Coordinates of C-alpha atoms in Angstrom, one line a residue:
M1373 CA 0.0 0.0 0.0
K1374 CA 2.9 2.4 0.8
K1375 CA 4.4 1.6 -2.6
I1376 CA 1.3 2.6 -4.4
S1377 CA 1.1 5.9 -2.4
Y1378 CA 4.8 6.6 -3.2
F1379 CA 4.1 5.9 -6.9
I1380 CA 1.2 8.3 -7.0
F1381 CA 3.1 11.0 -5.2
G1382 CA 6.1 10.5 -7.5
F1383 CA 3.8 10.5 -10.6
L1384 CA 2.1 13.7 -9.4
F1385 CA 5.4 15.3 -8.6
N1386 CA 6.9 14.4 -12.0
S1387 CA 3.7 15.5 -13.8
C1388 CA 3.7 18.9 -12.1
L1389 CA 7.4 19.4 -13.0
L1390 CA 7.1 18.3 -16.6
F1391 CA 3.6 19.6 -17.6
S1392 CA 2.4 22.0 -14.9
Q1393 CA -0.7 19.9 -14.9
V1394 CA -2.0 17.1 -12.7
S1395 CA -3.6 13.9 -14.0
V1396 CA -5.2 11.3 -11.7
K1397 CA -5.8 8.4 -14.1
F1398 CA -5.0 4.7 -13.5
D1399 CA -4.6 4.1 -17.2
G1400 CA -1.6 6.4 -17.2
S1401 CA -3.0 8.8 -19.9
L1402 CA -1.9 12.4 -20.0
P1403 CA -4.3 15.2 -18.6
D1404 CA -6.5 17.1 -21.0
S1405 CA -4.6 20.1 -22.4
S1406 CA -7.3 22.5 -21.1
A1407 CA -7.3 21.2 -17.5
M1408 CA -4.9 21.9 -14.6
L1409 CA -6.4 18.8 -12.9
D1410 CA -7.8 15.9 -14.8
V1411 CA -9.4 13.2 -12.6
Q1412 CA -10.9 10.1 -14.3
D1413 CA -12.7 7.2 -12.8
T1414 CA -15.8 5.1 -13.5
A1415 CA -16.7 4.1 -10.0
R1416 CA -15.8 7.0 -7.7
G1417 CA -16.0 10.8 -7.6
I1418 CA -14.3 13.8 -6.0
L1419 CA -15.2 14.6 -2.4
I1420 CA -15.3 18.4 -1.7
P1421 CA -14.6 19.6 1.9
R1422 CA -17.7 19.4 4.1
M1423 CA -18.7 21.6 7.0
P1424 CA -21.7 23.4 8.5
M1425 CA -22.4 27.0 7.4
A1426 CA -21.3 28.3 10.9
K1427 CA -17.8 27.1 10.0
F1428 CA -17.6 29.2 6.8
G1429 CA -16.4 32.1 8.8
S1430 CA -13.4 30.2 10.2
I1431 CA -11.8 30.0 6.8
L1432 CA -9.1 32.6 6.7
H1433 CA -9.2 34.7 3.5
P1434 CA -11.2 32.3 1.4
A1435 CA -10.3 32.5 -2.2
Q1436 CA -12.8 33.8 -4.8
G1437 CA -14.4 30.6 -6.3
L1438 CA -13.7 28.4 -3.3
L1439 CA -16.2 25.6 -3.2
I1440 CA -17.6 24.0 0.0
Y1441 CA -20.3 21.5 0.7
C1442 CA -22.7 22.7 3.4
T1443 CA -23.9 20.0 5.7
D1444 CA -26.8 22.1 7.0
D1445 CA -28.9 22.0 3.8
N1446 CA -26.8 19.6 1.7
N1447 CA -26.0 22.2 -0.9
F1448 CA -22.8 23.4 -2.5
F1449 CA -21.7 27.0 -1.8
V1450 CA -19.1 29.0 -3.7
N1451 CA -17.5 32.3 -2.7
R1452 CA -18.5 34.8 -5.3
G1453 CA -17.0 37.7 -3.3
T1454 CA -13.3 38.4 -2.5
P1455 CA -11.0 36.9 0.2
L1456 CA -11.6 40.0 2.4
S1457 CA -15.3 40.2 1.7
P1458 CA -16.6 36.7 1.0
D1459 CA -20.1 36.2 -0.5
W1460 CA -21.2 32.6 -0.1
T1461 CA -23.8 31.7 -2.8
M1462 CA -25.5 28.4 -3.1
V1463 CA -24.9 26.4 -6.2
N1464 CA -28.4 25.3 -7.0
S1465 CA -28.6 21.7 -8.2
K1466 CA -32.4 21.5 -8.5
W1467 CA -32.7 23.2 -11.9
R1468 CA -33.3 20.7 -14.7
S1469 CA -33.4 21.0 -18.5
N1470 CA -35.8 19.4 -20.9
G1471 CA -34.8 20.1 -24.4
P1472 CA -34.8 23.9 -24.8
H1473 CA -36.8 24.3 -21.6
I1474 CA -35.7 24.7 -18.0
Y1475 CA -37.6 23.9 -14.8
F1476 CA -37.1 23.8 -11.0
T1477 CA -37.5 20.6 -9.1
G1478 CA -37.4 22.0 -5.5
Q1479 CA -40.0 23.8 -3.4
N1480 CA -40.0 27.6 -3.3
V1481 CA -37.8 30.2 -5.0
G1482 CA -36.9 33.4 -3.2
I1483 CA -35.6 36.6 -4.8
G1484 CA -34.4 39.1 -2.1
C1485 CA -35.3 36.7 0.7
W1486 CA -33.9 33.5 2.1
N1487 CA -37.2 32.1 3.5
P1488 CA -39.6 32.2 0.5
G1489 CA -43.3 31.5 1.4
A1490 CA -44.5 30.7 -2.1
K1491 CA -43.4 29.1 -5.3
L1492 CA -41.9 32.5 -6.3
D1493 CA -41.4 35.0 -3.5
I1494 CA -40.0 38.4 -4.5
R1495 CA -39.0 40.9 -1.8
G1496 CA -37.7 44.4 -1.7
N1497 CA -34.3 45.7 -0.6
H1498 CA -33.9 43.3 2.3
P1499 CA -35.5 40.0 3.4
D1500 CA -37.8 41.8 5.9
D1501 CA -39.2 44.3 3.4
P1502 CA -43.0 44.0 3.8
T1503 CA -43.6 44.6 0.1
A1504 CA -43.5 41.4 -1.9
L1505 CA -45.0 39.6 -4.9
S1506 CA -45.9 36.0 -4.1
I1507 CA -46.7 33.7 -7.0
G1508 CA -47.7 30.1 -6.5
D1509 CA -49.6 30.3 -3.2
S1510 CA -52.4 27.7 -3.4
N1511 CA -54.9 30.4 -2.5
L1512 CA -53.9 32.8 -5.2
V1513 CA -52.2 32.1 -8.5
H1514 CA -51.3 28.7 -9.8
K1515 CA -49.3 29.7 -12.9
L1516 CA -47.7 32.9 -14.2
M1517 CA -46.8 32.9 -17.9
L1518 CA -44.8 35.6 -19.6
S1519 CA -45.6 35.7 -23.3
G1520 CA -44.0 37.6 -26.1
G1521 CA -40.8 35.6 -26.4
R1522 CA -38.3 38.4 -27.1
M1523 CA -37.8 41.9 -25.8
S1524 CA -38.3 43.1 -29.4
D1525 CA -41.6 41.3 -29.6
P1526 CA -44.1 44.0 -30.7
N1527 CA -46.9 42.6 -28.6
P1528 CA -45.6 41.3 -25.3
F1529 CA -48.1 40.5 -22.5
I1530 CA -48.4 38.9 -19.2
Q1531 CA -51.0 36.2 -18.8
W1532 CA -52.3 35.0 -15.4
K1533 CA -53.9 31.6 -15.3
V1534 CA -55.9 31.1 -12.1
T1535 CA -58.3 28.6 -10.8
D1536 CA -59.4 30.9 -7.9
D1537 CA -59.7 34.6 -7.5
L1538 CA -56.6 36.9 -7.8
R1539 CA -56.4 39.3 -4.9
F1540 CA -54.3 42.4 -4.4
M1541 CA -53.5 43.1 -0.7
T1542 CA -51.8 45.8 1.3
D1543 CA -50.2 45.6 4.7
A1544 CA -51.5 49.0 5.7
G1545 CA -53.7 48.8 8.7
G1546 CA -52.9 45.2 9.4
G1547 CA -53.5 44.0 5.9
S1548 CA -56.5 44.4 3.7
E1549 CA -57.6 43.5 0.2
K1550 CA -57.8 46.4 -2.3
M1551 CA -58.6 44.8 -5.6
R1552 CA -59.8 41.4 -6.8
I1553 CA -59.9 39.7 -10.2
T1554 CA -62.4 36.8 -10.1
N1555 CA -61.8 33.6 -12.0
N1556 CA -64.7 34.5 -14.3
G1557 CA -62.9 37.7 -15.5
K1558 CA -64.6 40.4 -13.3
V1559 CA -62.6 43.1 -11.6
G1560 CA -63.6 44.7 -8.3
I1561 CA -62.1 47.5 -6.3
G1562 CA -63.5 47.7 -2.8
T1563 CA -65.5 44.5 -3.3
I1564 CA -64.7 40.8 -3.4
S1565 CA -67.8 40.0 -5.4
P1566 CA -68.0 42.3 -8.4
E1567 CA -71.3 42.1 -10.4
S1568 CA -69.9 43.7 -13.6
L1569 CA -66.7 43.4 -15.6
F1570 CA -65.3 46.3 -13.6
E1571 CA -66.9 47.6 -10.3
V1572 CA -65.7 50.3 -8.0
F1573 CA -67.4 49.9 -4.6
Y1574 CA -67.1 52.8 -2.2
S1575 CA -70.0 51.8 0.1
T1576 CA -73.4 50.3 0.0
Y1577 CA -74.7 53.7 -1.0
N1578 CA -72.1 54.7 -3.6
Y1579 CA -70.7 52.4 -6.3
C1580 CA -70.4 52.2 -10.1
S1581 CA -70.3 49.2 -12.5
L1582 CA -68.8 49.2 -16.0
G1583 CA -69.9 46.4 -18.3
Y1584 CA -72.9 45.7 -16.1
T1585 CA -75.5 43.9 -18.3
D1586 CA -76.5 43.7 -21.9
G1587 CA -79.4 46.1 -21.2
W1588 CA -77.4 48.5 -19.0
G1589 CA -73.9 48.9 -20.2
N1590 CA -72.8 50.9 -17.2
Y1591 CA -74.5 51.6 -13.9
I1592 CA -73.8 54.3 -11.3
F1593 CA -75.6 54.3 -7.9
H1594 CA -75.5 57.1 -5.3
F1595 CA -77.8 56.9 -2.3
E1596 CA -78.0 60.4 -0.9
D1597 CA -76.9 61.2 2.6
P1598 CA -78.6 64.4 3.8
S1599 CA -75.8 65.1 6.2
Y1600 CA -73.5 65.9 3.3
G1601 CA -75.8 68.9 2.3
A1602 CA -76.4 70.2 -1.2
G1603 CA -74.6 69.5 -4.4
Q1604 CA -74.7 65.7 -4.2
T1605 CA -74.8 63.8 -7.5
G1606 CA -74.4 60.3 -8.7
L1607 CA -72.2 61.3 -11.6
R1608 CA -70.2 64.6 -12.0
I1609 CA -68.7 65.4 -15.4
R1610 CA -66.7 68.6 -15.7
R1611 CA -65.3 70.4 -18.7
D1612 CA -62.7 72.9 -17.9
R1613 CA -59.5 74.7 -19.1
S1614 CA -56.6 76.2 -17.1
V1615 CA -56.7 79.5 -18.9
Y1616 CA -59.1 81.4 -21.1
N1617 CA -58.1 80.3 -24.5
P1618 CA -61.2 79.6 -26.6
N1619 CA -61.5 76.2 -28.1
D1620 CA -64.6 76.9 -30.1
G1621 CA -66.9 74.2 -31.4
T1622 CA -68.0 74.4 -35.0
G1623 CA -71.5 73.0 -34.9
Y1624 CA -74.3 71.3 -33.0
D1625 CA -73.6 67.6 -33.7
E1626 CA -71.7 65.1 -31.6
N1627 CA -68.4 65.7 -33.3
T1628 CA -68.4 69.5 -33.7
S1629 CA -69.8 70.7 -30.3
N1630 CA -67.8 70.9 -27.1
T1631 CA -69.8 69.4 -24.2
A1632 CA -69.3 68.2 -20.7
M1633 CA -71.5 65.2 -21.5
A1634 CA -72.8 64.0 -24.8
G1635 CA -75.6 61.5 -25.3
V1636 CA -75.9 60.0 -28.9
S1637 CA -78.7 57.8 -30.0
I1638 CA -78.0 56.8 -33.6
W1639 CA -81.3 55.0 -34.1
G1640 CA -84.4 57.2 -33.5
D1641 CA -86.8 54.5 -32.5
L1642 CA -90.1 55.1 -30.7
Y1643 CA -89.6 56.6 -27.3
S1644 CA -85.8 56.8 -27.7
F1645 CA -83.7 59.8 -26.6
G1646 CA -80.1 60.9 -26.5
I1647 CA -80.3 61.9 -22.8
A1648 CA -83.1 61.2 -20.3
G1649 CA -83.7 62.6 -16.9
F1650 CA -86.5 61.4 -14.6
N1651 CA -87.6 62.7 -11.3
D1652 CA -90.6 61.8 -9.1
N1653 CA -91.0 65.6 -8.5
D1654 CA -92.3 64.9 -5.0
N1655 CA -91.6 68.5 -3.9
N1656 CA -91.6 71.9 -5.7
R1657 CA -88.6 73.5 -7.5
C1658 CA -87.4 70.2 -9.1
G1659 CA -87.4 68.6 -12.5
G1660 CA -86.1 65.9 -14.7
I1661 CA -83.3 67.8 -16.5
L1662 CA -81.7 71.2 -15.7
G1663 CA -79.7 73.3 -18.0
G1664 CA -78.3 76.7 -17.2
T1665 CA -75.3 78.9 -16.3
Y1666 CA -73.0 78.3 -13.4
Y1667 CA -74.2 81.5 -11.8
E1668 CA -77.9 80.9 -12.4
D1669 CA -78.2 83.9 -14.7
Y1670 CA -80.6 81.9 -16.9
W1671 CA -81.7 78.3 -16.8
G1672 CA -84.4 75.9 -18.0
S1673 CA -85.8 72.6 -16.9
L1674 CA -87.7 69.8 -18.6
G1675 CA -90.4 68.1 -16.5
Y1676 CA -90.3 70.9 -13.9
K1677 CA -92.5 71.4 -10.9
E1678 CA -92.5 75.1 -9.9
S1679 CA -92.7 76.6 -6.4
G1680 CA -96.5 76.8 -6.5
G1681 CA -96.8 73.1 -7.3
T1682 CA -97.7 73.5 -11.0
G1683 CA -96.1 71.0 -13.3
Y1684 CA -94.4 72.2 -16.6
G1685 CA -93.3 70.1 -19.5
G1686 CA -90.6 72.8 -20.0
Y1687 CA -89.9 75.7 -17.7
F1688 CA -87.4 78.5 -18.8
T1689 CA -86.3 81.7 -17.1
S1690 CA -83.7 84.3 -17.6
S1691 CA -85.0 86.9 -15.1
T1692 CA -82.2 88.0 -12.8
T1693 CA -84.4 90.0 -10.4
G1694 CA -86.4 88.9 -7.5
T1695 CA -85.9 87.7 -3.9
G1696 CA -82.7 85.8 -3.6
K1697 CA -81.3 87.1 -6.9
S1698 CA -78.9 89.9 -7.6
N1699 CA -80.1 92.8 -9.7
Q1700 CA -78.4 94.1 -12.8
N1701 CA -78.8 97.3 -14.7
A1702 CA -79.2 95.9 -18.2
S1703 CA -81.8 93.3 -19.1
T1704 CA -80.2 90.8 -21.5
G1705 CA -82.0 87.5 -21.1
I1706 CA -84.9 85.8 -23.0
G1707 CA -86.9 83.2 -21.2
M1708 CA -87.5 80.9 -24.2
G1709 CA -86.6 81.0 -27.9
A1710 CA -88.5 78.9 -30.5
W1711 CA -87.6 78.8 -34.1
G1712 CA -89.4 76.5 -36.5
D1713 CA -89.5 75.6 -40.2
L1714 CA -93.2 75.1 -40.3
M1715 CA -94.3 76.7 -37.0
G1716 CA -92.4 78.7 -34.4
A1717 CA -94.4 77.1 -31.6
D1718 CA -97.3 74.7 -31.1
I1719 CA -99.1 75.5 -27.9
H1720 CA -102.3 73.9 -26.8
G1721 CA -104.0 74.4 -23.4
K1722 CA -106.9 72.3 -22.3
I1723 CA -108.3 75.2 -20.3
Y1724 CA -106.2 78.2 -21.2
G1725 CA -103.8 78.7 -24.2
I1726 CA -101.2 81.3 -23.4
F1727 CA -100.7 83.8 -20.5
A1728 CA -98.3 86.6 -21.5
E1729 CA -97.3 89.7 -19.7
G1730 CA -94.6 92.3 -20.0
E1731 CA -93.8 95.7 -18.7
N1732 CA -93.6 97.2 -22.2
Y1733 CA -95.9 94.8 -24.0
A1734 CA -97.4 91.4 -23.4
M1735 CA -97.3 90.1 -27.0
F1736 CA -96.0 91.6 -30.2
S1737 CA -96.9 89.9 -33.5
H1738 CA -94.7 90.8 -36.5
G1739 CA -97.0 89.8 -39.3
P1740 CA -100.7 89.2 -39.8
T1741 CA -102.6 87.9 -36.8
Y1742 CA -105.5 85.5 -37.6
R1743 CA -108.2 84.4 -35.2
D1744 CA -111.4 82.5 -35.6
N1745 CA -113.2 83.9 -32.6
I1746 CA -113.9 87.2 -30.9
D1747 CA -111.3 89.6 -29.6
V1748 CA -112.2 90.5 -26.0
H1749 CA -110.8 93.4 -23.9
L1750 CA -111.4 93.6 -20.2
Q1751 CA -111.9 96.9 -18.6
N1752 CA -111.5 97.4 -14.9
N1753 CA -114.7 99.0 -13.6
G1754 CA -113.9 98.9 -9.9
T1755 CA -116.1 95.9 -9.2
A1756 CA -115.4 92.2 -8.8
T1757 CA -116.0 91.6 -12.5
N1758 CA -114.3 93.4 -15.4
T1759 CA -116.4 94.9 -18.2
A1760 CA -116.0 92.9 -21.5
L1761 CA -115.3 95.1 -24.5
Y1762 CA -115.1 93.7 -28.1
T1763 CA -112.8 94.8 -30.9
F1764 CA -114.5 96.5 -33.8
V1765 CA -114.3 94.4 -37.0
A1766 CA -114.7 95.3 -40.7
T1767 CA -114.7 93.7 -44.1
E1768 CA -111.6 95.7 -45.0
V1769 CA -108.5 97.0 -43.3
S1770 CA -109.7 100.3 -42.0
V1771 CA -108.5 103.1 -39.8
Q1772 CA -110.7 105.7 -38.1
T1773 CA -110.7 108.9 -36.1
C1774 CA -113.4 111.0 -34.4
G1775 CA -113.8 114.3 -32.6
T1776 CA -115.9 117.4 -32.0
A1777 CA -115.7 120.9 -33.4
T1778 CA -117.7 124.2 -33.2
L1779 CA -118.8 126.1 -36.2
F1780 CA -118.0 129.8 -36.4
N1781 CA -120.6 131.8 -38.4
G1782 CA -121.7 128.5 -40.0
T1783 CA -118.3 127.1 -41.0
A1784 CA -115.6 124.8 -39.4
N1785 CA -112.3 123.7 -40.9
I1786 CA -111.4 120.5 -39.0
S1787 CA -107.9 118.8 -39.1
F1788 CA -107.7 115.1 -38.5
D1789 CA -105.4 113.6 -35.9
P1790 CA -102.0 113.5 -37.5
A1791 CA -101.7 109.7 -36.7
F1792 CA -104.9 109.2 -38.7
S1793 CA -103.7 111.3 -41.6
A1794 CA -100.4 109.4 -41.7
S1795 CA -102.2 106.0 -41.7
V1796 CA -105.1 106.5 -44.0
S1797 CA -104.8 105.6 -47.7
S1798 CA -105.2 108.2 -50.4
E1799 CA -106.3 105.6 -52.9
A1800 CA -109.8 105.2 -51.4
P1801 CA -112.2 107.9 -50.2
V1802 CA -112.5 108.8 -46.5
V1803 CA -116.0 108.3 -45.2
V1804 CA -117.1 111.0 -42.7
T1805 CA -120.2 111.3 -40.7
V1806 CA -121.0 114.7 -39.0
T1807 CA -123.8 115.2 -36.5
P1808 CA -124.9 118.6 -35.1
M1809 CA -125.4 118.8 -31.3
G1810 CA -127.9 121.7 -31.3
E1811 CA -130.4 123.6 -33.4
S1812 CA -129.2 124.4 -36.9
N1813 CA -130.2 124.4 -40.5
G1814 CA -128.2 121.1 -40.8
V1815 CA -124.7 120.8 -42.1
Y1816 CA -122.9 119.3 -45.0
L1817 CA -119.3 118.4 -46.0
A1818 CA -117.8 121.0 -48.3
D1819 CA -114.4 119.3 -48.5
V1820 CA -113.0 115.9 -47.4
T1821 CA -109.2 115.0 -47.6
C1822 CA -106.9 112.7 -45.8
S1823 CA -105.8 115.7 -43.7
G1824 CA -109.2 117.0 -42.6
I1825 CA -112.8 118.2 -43.5
T1826 CA -114.7 121.4 -44.0
V1827 CA -118.2 121.5 -42.5
V1828 CA -120.7 124.2 -43.6
E1829 CA -124.2 125.0 -42.3
N1830 CA -127.1 124.6 -44.8
N1831 CA -129.0 127.5 -46.3
N1832 CA -126.1 130.0 -45.6
G1833 CA -126.7 129.5 -41.9
R1834 CA -124.5 131.5 -39.5
S1835 CA -124.9 129.5 -36.2
N1836 CA -122.1 128.5 -33.9
V1837 CA -123.4 124.9 -33.4
T1838 CA -121.1 122.1 -32.1
V1839 CA -120.8 119.0 -34.2
N1840 CA -119.4 115.4 -33.7
Y1841 CA -117.6 113.6 -36.5
I1842 CA -116.4 110.1 -37.3
A1843 CA -113.9 109.5 -40.2
V1844 CA -113.2 106.0 -41.6
G1845 CA -110.7 105.2 -44.3
R1846 CA -108.6 102.4 -45.8
R1847 CA -105.3 101.8 -44.0
A1848 CA -102.4 102.8 -46.2
G1849 CA -100.5 99.8 -47.7
Y1850 CA -103.4 97.4 -47.0
E1851 CA -105.9 98.5 -49.6
N1852 CA -105.9 95.0 -51.1
P1853 CA -104.4 92.6 -48.5
D1854 CA -102.9 89.3 -49.7
L1855 CA -104.1 86.8 -47.2
S1856 CA -102.7 83.2 -46.8
H1857 CA -105.3 81.2 -48.6
E1858 CA -104.7 78.1 -46.6
V1859 CA -105.2 80.0 -43.4
I1860 CA -108.5 81.5 -44.3
D1861 CA -109.7 78.2 -45.7
A1862 CA -112.5 76.8 -43.6
S1863 CA -110.6 73.6 -43.0
Y1864 CA -107.5 75.2 -41.6
A1865 CA -108.4 74.7 -37.9
S1866 CA -109.4 71.1 -38.5
K1867 CA -106.1 70.4 -40.4
I1868 CA -104.2 71.7 -37.4
A1869 CA -106.1 69.6 -35.0
R1870 CA -105.6 66.4 -37.2
G1871 CA -101.9 67.0 -37.9
L1872 CA -100.7 68.0 -34.5
H1873 CA -101.1 65.7 -31.5
N1874 CA -100.8 65.6 -27.7
D1875 CA -98.2 62.8 -27.3
A1876 CA -99.2 62.3 -23.7
D1877 CA -101.9 60.1 -25.4
K1878 CA -99.9 57.0 -26.2
Q1879 CA -102.8 55.2 -27.9
T1880 CA -103.4 57.5 -30.9
N1881 CA -101.0 59.4 -33.1
G1882 CA -101.1 62.7 -35.0
E1883 CA -101.5 62.5 -38.8
G1884 CA -98.6 64.8 -39.5
L1885 CA -98.4 68.2 -41.1
Y1886 CA -96.2 70.0 -43.6
Y1887 CA -96.2 72.9 -46.0
E1888 CA -95.2 72.4 -49.6
N1889 CA -95.8 74.2 -52.8
G1890 CA -97.9 76.9 -51.1
A1891 CA -100.3 74.4 -49.5
L1892 CA -100.7 73.0 -46.0
V1893 CA -101.0 69.3 -46.2
V1894 CA -102.1 66.8 -43.5
G1895 CA -99.9 63.8 -43.6
V1896 CA -96.3 62.6 -43.1
H1897 CA -93.7 64.0 -45.5
P1898 CA -91.5 61.3 -47.1
S1899 CA -88.4 63.1 -45.8
T1900 CA -89.4 62.4 -42.2
L1901 CA -89.9 58.6 -42.7
P1902 CA -87.2 56.2 -41.5
D1903 CA -84.5 55.4 -44.1
P1904 CA -84.8 51.6 -44.7
N1905 CA -81.2 51.7 -46.1
K1906 CA -79.7 53.5 -43.2
A1907 CA -76.3 52.0 -42.3
S1908 CA -74.9 51.7 -38.8
R1909 CA -72.5 54.3 -37.8
V1910 CA -70.3 52.2 -35.5
T1911 CA -67.4 54.6 -35.2
S1912 CA -65.1 55.7 -32.4
I1913 CA -64.8 59.4 -31.8
P1914 CA -61.1 60.5 -31.8
K1915 CA -59.9 61.4 -28.3
P1916 CA -58.7 65.0 -27.9
T1917 CA -55.1 65.7 -27.2
K1918 CA -54.3 64.8 -23.7
H1919 CA -51.5 66.6 -21.8
L1920 CA -50.0 64.4 -19.2
E1921 CA -48.8 67.3 -17.1
R1922 CA -52.5 68.4 -16.6
L1923 CA -53.7 66.8 -13.4
M1924 CA -57.2 67.0 -12.0
N1925 CA -57.4 69.6 -9.2
D1926 CA -60.6 68.2 -7.7
E1927 CA -61.1 65.1 -5.6
G1928 CA -58.3 62.6 -5.1
K1929 CA -58.8 59.1 -6.3
G1930 CA -57.1 56.7 -3.9
L1931 CA -58.2 53.1 -3.0
I1932 CA -60.3 52.5 0.0
G1933 CA -58.3 52.5 3.2
D1934 CA -55.4 54.4 1.7

């Protein structure tokens, strides 16, 4: 046995001197040219020094690359540091390859921690850092797959494959869940059981759901708490700019108008609307929809119940005076504007039609005014009932004046009211009636003009009797008025009644009404019928330029509990 040992020592000594390499081979072959030590055997291996990890520190100035077998966890460790600052790193032997793939055969893998609690446990700057990503916990995620292949892949993505819900937790306040992705693809913030594709749940009284149902794409619910006072709303949409720099719209459609909220209904089916607002109107001063200025200078409401309890289909005001309002020197607002192609307004009252009042005038008609009933004026007579007065009517457009005058020595030259003279037509004679108010020989008209008359006593009388006179003439410019033939037609009122309709009655329909080629027609014009060849306009409206530096200056948007 000693001879064999001497032989090996001598062989090694001679090998080191001759080749600067060491070969441990019983067949006597030379070491591989690339190896300083070449050991070959078919039944035995090399035994690396073994010790517990506590003994690693007793090695004086361990060389970089020094290899040791740790008896604590039966793993190899190598010094990846320096002799003065060693860094003992485990040489993992549980990674396996299968063709081009690699997999781990052990238990858990830790990055930034030595005590991983999941299949993959990633910690922060030190092992006790509370922030971590754990993948592989049986209660969370069963598989994480990174797809895309290469960094240059144009469409990389991360795919989570779960059999249970995916939960996002925080350690703040002892640990609480902030977001959950259920295994059926729904996302909830503030809720563990989202009912829509994406649900933000603030409280039982305040939450919103996106992708809610087929019938309701989105749903927002706000249960009002009176303790929060006025200004509460289920949805607040605000359009704003940092400085006054007009960004004018160019029209009234969905793509050319600037709005805080737009409602677009492409298909105008029965009872369909772009925007709808409903209110039970239990109390006064409330309505279905409100539109107005921020400072309440003017506003209007649809489905409004006013302070006296009267319901209005539409209520509009621009009056800036009154209790609770500030006064202004100039009056600039108009309560309601109505422009129409066929009619400016269609107003029907079951009991009363229109009540109009104004400081300067109650109603001004620019154009002919037609009526098929009497014109009544009410005169205050100091009693509980006004006196009814009726407007004088004539078969032509006439103007009249009247007055009294006194003859002097049997003659009177009377000048008409200048307003009458300016309004009466010179194309038709002025008809005058003169009546003496005392004894005389009678009087006659010696001259009649648009400016006045000359009255003379009969039989060369010289009395100074007083006379009354009435003068009636055609109104200048209206000697032969051109009336709208369809309006004076006896069937006009019935056509209006048939064509227009009170749509509160949902059982019957109006017949329709239009004006074409100088005639009023009862019926539906072809241009208003649905287009059977109308194509769907499934388009996306381009988003406006978004400046990342512009942050919302209103409410913050943190998660619950933060």
